mmCIF file of C-alpha atoms and ligand atoms in Angstrom:
data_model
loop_
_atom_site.group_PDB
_atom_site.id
_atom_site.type_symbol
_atom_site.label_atom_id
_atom_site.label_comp_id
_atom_site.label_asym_id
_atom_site.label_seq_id
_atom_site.Cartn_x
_atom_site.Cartn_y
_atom_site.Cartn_z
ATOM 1 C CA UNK A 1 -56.031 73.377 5.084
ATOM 2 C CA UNK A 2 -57.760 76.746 6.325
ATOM 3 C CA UNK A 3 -59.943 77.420 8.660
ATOM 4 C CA UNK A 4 -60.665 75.319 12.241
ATOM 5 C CA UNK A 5 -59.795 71.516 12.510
ATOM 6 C CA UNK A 6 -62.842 69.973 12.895
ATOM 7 C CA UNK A 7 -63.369 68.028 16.581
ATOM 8 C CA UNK A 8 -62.256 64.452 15.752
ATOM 9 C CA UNK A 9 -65.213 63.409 17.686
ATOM 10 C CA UNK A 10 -67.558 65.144 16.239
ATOM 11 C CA UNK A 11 -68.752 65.017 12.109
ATOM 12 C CA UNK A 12 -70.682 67.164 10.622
ATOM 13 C CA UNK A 13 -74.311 66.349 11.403
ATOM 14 C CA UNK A 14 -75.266 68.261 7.707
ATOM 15 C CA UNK A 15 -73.295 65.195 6.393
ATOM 16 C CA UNK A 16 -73.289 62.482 8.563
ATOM 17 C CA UNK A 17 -76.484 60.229 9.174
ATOM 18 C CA UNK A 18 -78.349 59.679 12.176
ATOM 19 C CA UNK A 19 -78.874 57.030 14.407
ATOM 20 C CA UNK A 20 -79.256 53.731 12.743
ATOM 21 C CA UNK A 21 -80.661 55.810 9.883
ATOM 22 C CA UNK A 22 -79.876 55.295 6.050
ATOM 23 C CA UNK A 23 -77.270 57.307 4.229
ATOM 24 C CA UNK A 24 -76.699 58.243 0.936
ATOM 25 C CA UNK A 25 -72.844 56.924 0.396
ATOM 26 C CA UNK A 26 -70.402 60.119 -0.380
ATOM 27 C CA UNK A 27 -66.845 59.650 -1.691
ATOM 28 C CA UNK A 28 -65.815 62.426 1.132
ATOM 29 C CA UNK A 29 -63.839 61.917 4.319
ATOM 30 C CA UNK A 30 -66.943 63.116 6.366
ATOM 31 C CA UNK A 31 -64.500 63.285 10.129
ATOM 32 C CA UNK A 32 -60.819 63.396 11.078
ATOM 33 C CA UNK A 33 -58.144 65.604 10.379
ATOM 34 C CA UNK A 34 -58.570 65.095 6.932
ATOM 35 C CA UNK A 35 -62.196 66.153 6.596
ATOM 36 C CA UNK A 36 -63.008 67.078 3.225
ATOM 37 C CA UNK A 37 -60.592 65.177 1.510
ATOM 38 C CA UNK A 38 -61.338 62.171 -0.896
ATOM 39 C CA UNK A 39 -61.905 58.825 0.643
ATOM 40 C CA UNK A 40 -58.728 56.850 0.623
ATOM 41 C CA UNK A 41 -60.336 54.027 -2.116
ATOM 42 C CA UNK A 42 -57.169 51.314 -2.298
ATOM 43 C CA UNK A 43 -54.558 50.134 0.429
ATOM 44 C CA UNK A 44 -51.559 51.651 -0.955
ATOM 45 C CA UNK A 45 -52.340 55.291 -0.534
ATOM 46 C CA UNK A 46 -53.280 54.746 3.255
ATOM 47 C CA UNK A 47 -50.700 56.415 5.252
ATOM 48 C CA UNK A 48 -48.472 53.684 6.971
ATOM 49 C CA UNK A 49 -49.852 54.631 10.640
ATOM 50 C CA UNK A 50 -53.573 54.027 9.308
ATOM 51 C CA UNK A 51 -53.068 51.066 7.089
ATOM 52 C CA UNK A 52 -51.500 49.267 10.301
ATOM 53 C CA UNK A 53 -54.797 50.612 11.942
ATOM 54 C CA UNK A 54 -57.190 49.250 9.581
ATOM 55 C CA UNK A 55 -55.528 45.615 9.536
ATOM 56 C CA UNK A 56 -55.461 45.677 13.361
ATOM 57 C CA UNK A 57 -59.040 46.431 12.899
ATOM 58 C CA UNK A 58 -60.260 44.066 10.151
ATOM 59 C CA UNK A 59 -57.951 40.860 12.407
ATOM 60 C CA UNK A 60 -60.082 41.534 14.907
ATOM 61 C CA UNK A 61 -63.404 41.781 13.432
ATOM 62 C CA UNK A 62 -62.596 38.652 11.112
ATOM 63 C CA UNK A 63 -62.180 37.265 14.338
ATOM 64 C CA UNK A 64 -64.894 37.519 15.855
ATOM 65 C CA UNK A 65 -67.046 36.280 13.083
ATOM 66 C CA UNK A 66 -65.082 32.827 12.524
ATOM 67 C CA UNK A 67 -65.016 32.913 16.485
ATOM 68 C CA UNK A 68 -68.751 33.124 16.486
ATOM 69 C CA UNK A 69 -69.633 30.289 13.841
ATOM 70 C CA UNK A 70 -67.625 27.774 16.333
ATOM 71 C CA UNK A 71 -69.772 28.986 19.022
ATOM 72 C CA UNK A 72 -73.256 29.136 17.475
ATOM 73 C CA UNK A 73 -72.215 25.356 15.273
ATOM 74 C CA UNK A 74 -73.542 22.614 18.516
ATOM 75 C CA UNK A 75 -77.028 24.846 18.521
ATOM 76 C CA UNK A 76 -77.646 23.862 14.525
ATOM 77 C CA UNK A 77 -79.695 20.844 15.628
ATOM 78 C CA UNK A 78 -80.211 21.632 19.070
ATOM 79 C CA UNK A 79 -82.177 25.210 19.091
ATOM 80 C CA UNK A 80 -85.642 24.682 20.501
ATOM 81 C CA UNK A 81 -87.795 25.082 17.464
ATOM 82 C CA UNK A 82 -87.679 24.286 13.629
ATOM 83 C CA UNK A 83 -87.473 27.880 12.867
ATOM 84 C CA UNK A 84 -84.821 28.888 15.578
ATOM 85 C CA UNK A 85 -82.566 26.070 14.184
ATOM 86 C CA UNK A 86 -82.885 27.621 10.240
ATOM 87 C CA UNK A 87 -81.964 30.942 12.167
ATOM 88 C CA UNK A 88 -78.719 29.429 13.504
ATOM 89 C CA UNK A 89 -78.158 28.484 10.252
ATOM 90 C CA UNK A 90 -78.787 31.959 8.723
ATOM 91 C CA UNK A 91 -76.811 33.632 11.477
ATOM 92 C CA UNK A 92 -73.695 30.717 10.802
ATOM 93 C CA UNK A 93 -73.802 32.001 7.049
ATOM 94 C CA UNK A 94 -73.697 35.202 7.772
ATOM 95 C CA UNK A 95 -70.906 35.501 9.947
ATOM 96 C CA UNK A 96 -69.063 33.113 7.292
ATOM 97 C CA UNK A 97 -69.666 35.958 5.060
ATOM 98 C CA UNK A 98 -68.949 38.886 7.519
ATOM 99 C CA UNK A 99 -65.654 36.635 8.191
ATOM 100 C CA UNK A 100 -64.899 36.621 4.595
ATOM 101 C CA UNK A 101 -65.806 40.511 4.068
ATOM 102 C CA UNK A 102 -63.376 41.286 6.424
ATOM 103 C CA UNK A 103 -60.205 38.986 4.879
ATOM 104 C CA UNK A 104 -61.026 40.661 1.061
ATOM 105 C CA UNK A 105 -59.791 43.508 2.681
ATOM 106 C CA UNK A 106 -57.214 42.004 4.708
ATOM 107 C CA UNK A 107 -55.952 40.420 1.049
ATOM 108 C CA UNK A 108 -55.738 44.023 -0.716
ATOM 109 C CA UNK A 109 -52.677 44.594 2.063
ATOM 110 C CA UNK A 110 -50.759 41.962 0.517
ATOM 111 C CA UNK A 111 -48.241 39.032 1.684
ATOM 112 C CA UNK A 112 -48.557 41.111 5.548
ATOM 113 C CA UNK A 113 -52.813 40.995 4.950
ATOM 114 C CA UNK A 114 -52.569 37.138 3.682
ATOM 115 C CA UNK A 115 -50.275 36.020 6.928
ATOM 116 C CA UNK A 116 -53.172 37.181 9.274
ATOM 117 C CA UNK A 117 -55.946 36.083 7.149
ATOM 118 C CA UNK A 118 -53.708 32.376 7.540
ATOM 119 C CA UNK A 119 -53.867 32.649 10.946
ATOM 120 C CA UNK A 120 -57.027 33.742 11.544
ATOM 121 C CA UNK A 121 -58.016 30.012 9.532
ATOM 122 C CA UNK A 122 -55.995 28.372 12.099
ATOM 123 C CA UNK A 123 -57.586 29.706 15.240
ATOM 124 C CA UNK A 124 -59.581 26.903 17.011
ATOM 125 C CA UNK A 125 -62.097 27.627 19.976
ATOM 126 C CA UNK A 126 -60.702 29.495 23.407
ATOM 127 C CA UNK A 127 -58.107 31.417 21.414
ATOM 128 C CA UNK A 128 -59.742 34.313 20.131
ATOM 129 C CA UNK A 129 -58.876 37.609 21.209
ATOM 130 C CA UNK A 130 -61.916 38.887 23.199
ATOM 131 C CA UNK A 131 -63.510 36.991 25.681
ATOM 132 C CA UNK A 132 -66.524 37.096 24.573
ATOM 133 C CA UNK A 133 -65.622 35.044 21.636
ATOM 134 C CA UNK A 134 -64.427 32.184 23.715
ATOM 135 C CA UNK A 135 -67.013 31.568 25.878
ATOM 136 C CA UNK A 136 -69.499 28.403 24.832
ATOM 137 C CA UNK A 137 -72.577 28.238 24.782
ATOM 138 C CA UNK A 138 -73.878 25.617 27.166
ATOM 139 C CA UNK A 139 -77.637 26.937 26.943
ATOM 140 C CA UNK A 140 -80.185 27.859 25.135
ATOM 141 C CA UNK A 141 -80.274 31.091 26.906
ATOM 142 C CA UNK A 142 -76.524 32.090 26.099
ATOM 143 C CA UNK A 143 -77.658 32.255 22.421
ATOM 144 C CA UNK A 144 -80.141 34.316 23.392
ATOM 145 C CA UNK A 145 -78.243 36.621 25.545
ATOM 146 C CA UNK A 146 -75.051 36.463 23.365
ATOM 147 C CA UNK A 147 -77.239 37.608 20.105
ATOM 148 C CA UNK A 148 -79.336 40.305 21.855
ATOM 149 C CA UNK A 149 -76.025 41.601 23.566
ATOM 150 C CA UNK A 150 -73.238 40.911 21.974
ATOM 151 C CA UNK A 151 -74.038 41.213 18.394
ATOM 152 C CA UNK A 152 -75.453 44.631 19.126
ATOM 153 C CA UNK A 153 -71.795 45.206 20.271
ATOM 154 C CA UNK A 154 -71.184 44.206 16.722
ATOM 155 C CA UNK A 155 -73.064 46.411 14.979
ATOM 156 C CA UNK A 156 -72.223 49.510 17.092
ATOM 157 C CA UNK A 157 -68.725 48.743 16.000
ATOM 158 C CA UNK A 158 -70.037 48.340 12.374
ATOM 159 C CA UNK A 159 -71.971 51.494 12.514
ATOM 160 C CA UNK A 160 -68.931 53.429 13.884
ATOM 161 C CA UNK A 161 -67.249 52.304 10.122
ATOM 162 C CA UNK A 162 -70.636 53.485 8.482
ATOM 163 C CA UNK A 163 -69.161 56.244 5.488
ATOM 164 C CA UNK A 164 -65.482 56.010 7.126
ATOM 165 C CA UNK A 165 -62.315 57.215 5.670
ATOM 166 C CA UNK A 166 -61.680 53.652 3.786
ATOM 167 C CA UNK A 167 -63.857 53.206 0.943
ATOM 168 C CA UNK A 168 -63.648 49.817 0.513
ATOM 169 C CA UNK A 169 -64.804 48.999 4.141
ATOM 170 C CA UNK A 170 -67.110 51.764 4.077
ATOM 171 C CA UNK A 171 -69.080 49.945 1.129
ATOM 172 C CA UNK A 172 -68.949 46.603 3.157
ATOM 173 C CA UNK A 173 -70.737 48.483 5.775
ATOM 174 C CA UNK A 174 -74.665 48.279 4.920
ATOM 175 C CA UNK A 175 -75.243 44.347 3.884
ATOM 176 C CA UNK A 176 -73.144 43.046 7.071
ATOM 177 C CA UNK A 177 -75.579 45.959 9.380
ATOM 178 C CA UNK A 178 -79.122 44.882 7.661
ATOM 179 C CA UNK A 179 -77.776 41.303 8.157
ATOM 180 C CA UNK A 180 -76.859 41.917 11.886
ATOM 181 C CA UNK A 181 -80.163 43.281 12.819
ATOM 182 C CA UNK A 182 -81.669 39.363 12.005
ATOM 183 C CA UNK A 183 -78.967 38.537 14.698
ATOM 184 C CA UNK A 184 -79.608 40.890 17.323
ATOM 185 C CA UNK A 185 -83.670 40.778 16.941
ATOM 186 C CA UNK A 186 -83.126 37.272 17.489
ATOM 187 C CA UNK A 187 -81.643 36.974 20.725
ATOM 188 C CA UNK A 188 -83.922 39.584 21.862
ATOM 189 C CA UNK A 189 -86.799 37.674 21.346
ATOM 190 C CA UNK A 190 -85.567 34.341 22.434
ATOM 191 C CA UNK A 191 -85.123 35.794 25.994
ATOM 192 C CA UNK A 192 -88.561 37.521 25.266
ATOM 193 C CA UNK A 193 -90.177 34.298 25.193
ATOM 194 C CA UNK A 194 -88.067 32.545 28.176
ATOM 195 C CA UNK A 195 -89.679 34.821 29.795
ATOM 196 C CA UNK A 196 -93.210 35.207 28.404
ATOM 197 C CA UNK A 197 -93.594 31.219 27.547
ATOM 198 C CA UNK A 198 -90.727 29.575 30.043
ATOM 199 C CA UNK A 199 -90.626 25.897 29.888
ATOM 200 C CA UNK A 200 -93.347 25.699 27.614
ATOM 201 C CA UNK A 201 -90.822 27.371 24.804
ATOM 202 C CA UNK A 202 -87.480 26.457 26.858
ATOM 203 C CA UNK A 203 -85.529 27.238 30.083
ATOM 204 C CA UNK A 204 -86.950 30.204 31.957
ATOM 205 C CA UNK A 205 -86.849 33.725 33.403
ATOM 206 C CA UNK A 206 -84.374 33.411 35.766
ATOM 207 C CA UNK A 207 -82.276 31.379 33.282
ATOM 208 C CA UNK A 208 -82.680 34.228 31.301
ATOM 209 C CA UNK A 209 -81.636 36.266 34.123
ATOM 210 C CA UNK A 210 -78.542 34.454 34.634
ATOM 211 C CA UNK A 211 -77.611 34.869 31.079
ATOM 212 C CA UNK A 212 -77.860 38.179 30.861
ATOM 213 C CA UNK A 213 -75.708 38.890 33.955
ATOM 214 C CA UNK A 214 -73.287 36.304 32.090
ATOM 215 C CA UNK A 215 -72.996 38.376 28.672
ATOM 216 C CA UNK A 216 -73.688 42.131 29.640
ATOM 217 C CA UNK A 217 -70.582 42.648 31.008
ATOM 218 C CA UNK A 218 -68.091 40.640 28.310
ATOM 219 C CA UNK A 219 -70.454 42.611 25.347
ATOM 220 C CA UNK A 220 -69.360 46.014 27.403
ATOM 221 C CA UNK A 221 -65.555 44.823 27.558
ATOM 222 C CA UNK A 222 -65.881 44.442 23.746
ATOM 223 C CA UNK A 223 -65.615 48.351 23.023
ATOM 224 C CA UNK A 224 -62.268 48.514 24.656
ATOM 225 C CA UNK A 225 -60.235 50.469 27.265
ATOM 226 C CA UNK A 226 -61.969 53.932 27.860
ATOM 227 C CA UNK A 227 -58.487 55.851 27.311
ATOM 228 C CA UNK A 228 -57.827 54.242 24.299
ATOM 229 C CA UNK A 229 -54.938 55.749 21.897
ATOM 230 C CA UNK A 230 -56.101 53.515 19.283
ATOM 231 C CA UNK A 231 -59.602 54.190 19.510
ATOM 232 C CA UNK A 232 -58.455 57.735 19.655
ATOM 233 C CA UNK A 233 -56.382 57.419 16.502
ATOM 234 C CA UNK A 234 -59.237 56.015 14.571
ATOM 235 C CA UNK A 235 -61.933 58.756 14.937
ATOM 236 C CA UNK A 236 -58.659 61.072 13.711
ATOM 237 C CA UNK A 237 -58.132 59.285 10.740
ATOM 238 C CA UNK A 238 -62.055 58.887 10.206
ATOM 239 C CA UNK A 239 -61.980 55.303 10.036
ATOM 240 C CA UNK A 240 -64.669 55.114 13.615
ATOM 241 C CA UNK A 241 -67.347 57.754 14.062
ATOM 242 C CA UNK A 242 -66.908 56.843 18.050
ATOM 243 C CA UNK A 243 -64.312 56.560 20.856
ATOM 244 C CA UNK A 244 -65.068 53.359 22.925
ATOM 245 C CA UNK A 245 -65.988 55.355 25.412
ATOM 246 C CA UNK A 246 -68.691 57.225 23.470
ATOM 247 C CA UNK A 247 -69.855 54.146 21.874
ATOM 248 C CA UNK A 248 -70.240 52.283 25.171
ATOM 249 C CA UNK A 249 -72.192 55.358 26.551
ATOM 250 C CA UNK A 250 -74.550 54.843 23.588
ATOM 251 C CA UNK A 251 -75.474 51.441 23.767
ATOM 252 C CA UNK A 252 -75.423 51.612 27.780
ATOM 253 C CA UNK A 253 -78.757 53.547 26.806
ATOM 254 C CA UNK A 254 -79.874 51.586 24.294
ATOM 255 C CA UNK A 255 -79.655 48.035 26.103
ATOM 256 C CA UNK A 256 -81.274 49.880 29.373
ATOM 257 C CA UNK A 257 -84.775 50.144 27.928
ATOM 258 C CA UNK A 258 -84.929 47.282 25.658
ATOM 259 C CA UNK A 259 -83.744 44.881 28.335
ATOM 260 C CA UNK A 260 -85.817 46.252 31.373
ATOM 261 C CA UNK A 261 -89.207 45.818 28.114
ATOM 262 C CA UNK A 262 -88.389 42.344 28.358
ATOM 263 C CA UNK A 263 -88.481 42.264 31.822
ATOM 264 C CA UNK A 264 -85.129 41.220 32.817
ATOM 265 C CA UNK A 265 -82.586 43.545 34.376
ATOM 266 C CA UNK A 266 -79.223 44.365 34.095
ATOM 267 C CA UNK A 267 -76.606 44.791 36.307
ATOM 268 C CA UNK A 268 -74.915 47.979 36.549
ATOM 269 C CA UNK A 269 -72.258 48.798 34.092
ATOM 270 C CA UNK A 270 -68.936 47.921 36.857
ATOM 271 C CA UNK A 271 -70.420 44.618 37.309
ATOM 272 C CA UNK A 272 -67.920 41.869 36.555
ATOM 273 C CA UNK A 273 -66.208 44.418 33.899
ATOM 274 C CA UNK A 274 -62.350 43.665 33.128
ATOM 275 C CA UNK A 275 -61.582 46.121 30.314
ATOM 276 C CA UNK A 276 -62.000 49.857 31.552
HETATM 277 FE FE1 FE2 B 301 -71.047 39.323 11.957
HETATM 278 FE FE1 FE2 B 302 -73.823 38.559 14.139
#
């Protein structure tokens, strides 16, 4: 390769999109040491080190979604309002289909890919791999919190996969993000309207409060220790746009305004953190 290594960290904004923007989809590595190169489009010509990233990746996402549909299923006739309960049902789908996304590529690493996609099946409620996934939802108000915060997680980590390295998740990339943004719009506005409404919609602001403080800090665990090698390894091989730390940094930001528009505030980022 001639001339300088591009900064693993840092694609070129000529190619890559911008924030939350669309993109036309390219068939070039846009980041990583191998910049310029063709996408890698099937699971054989991965390099060993990056296939065993990308399944280490995909277990966990899939994981999250089927963690998610057990946690959401008690609110499908419980939800406040006839059209909160048909968006349960939406977001159940959806994750069902995120969940499924996520094992079709899983499958295309064979007999290895088909073991965890087995297990994943088998994994009941409380054994998921972040906490945030095995936490219930004993309100109204931890659906809200747990869509406006944690889902947004979610999508940061789907947006750092936006045009990566690996065509075939690359091209998964843009249905699973539009569908997120029903998710995360959600929560947002049910703890808009525990605020706004109270009792008169359900719960209230301080319950609202209370589940923010609950959420914020598992959704900031979710992107991962800041020193990552892993996280590290994955910008290289242009598979994330983002190290956790970066990514953290950016939705820090983001969840500061839109939470303190609702009226609610959140604690500071050390509050009640256990991944750092
Ligand atoms: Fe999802
Ligand atoms: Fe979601």
């Amino acid at each position: 390769m001639s001339g300088p290594t591009p900064s693993p960290s840092t694609p070129p904004t000529s190619k890559i999109l911008n924030e939350g923007g669309t993109i036309q989809p390219v068939r070039e590595i846009l980041w990583g040491t191998a910049a310029g190169a063709h996408k890698y489009e099937t699971a054989e010509e991965l390099p060993a080190d990056m296939a065993k990233l990308v399944v280490k990746l995909m277990v966990v996402q899939a994981d999250t979604e089927f963690a998610s549909i057990q946690q959401h299923r008690p609110w499908l006739d419980r939800a406040p309002t006839l059209e909160d309960r048909w968006i349960e049902s939406r977001i159940i789908a959806d994750e069902a289909r995120h969940g499924l996304q996520a094992c079709r590529i899983l499958r295309d690493f064979g007999e290895a890919g088909q073991r965890y996609i087995d297990e994943l099946l088998s994994k009941r409620e409380g054994e998921h791999k972040l906490d945030a996934f095995n936490m219930k939802f004993d309100l109204w108000s931890d659906v809200g919190a747990f869509t406006c915060f944690v889902d947004r997680v979610g999508v940061y980590q789907l947006r750092a996969f936006q045009e990566c390295s690996y065509g075939p998740l690359a091209r998964a990339m843009p249905l699973m993000l539009s569908e997120e943004q029903l998710h995360l719009n959600f929560g947002t506005s049910v703890l808009r309207r525990m605020v706004q409404d109270g009792p008169k919609y359900c719960g209230s602001k301080e319950e609202a409060q209370a589940a923010v403080e609950k959420w914020y800090p598992r959704a900031l665990d979710m992107f991962g220790h800041s020193n990552s090698e892993t996280s590290r390894r994955a910008v290289e091989y242009g598979l994330k746009r983002w190290t956790n730390e970066e990514a953290r940094a950016r939705y820090i930001q983001e969840v500061t305004g839109l939470t303190a528009g609702i009226g609610l505030a959140l604690p500071p980022p050390e509050f009640d953190r256990r991944v750092l």
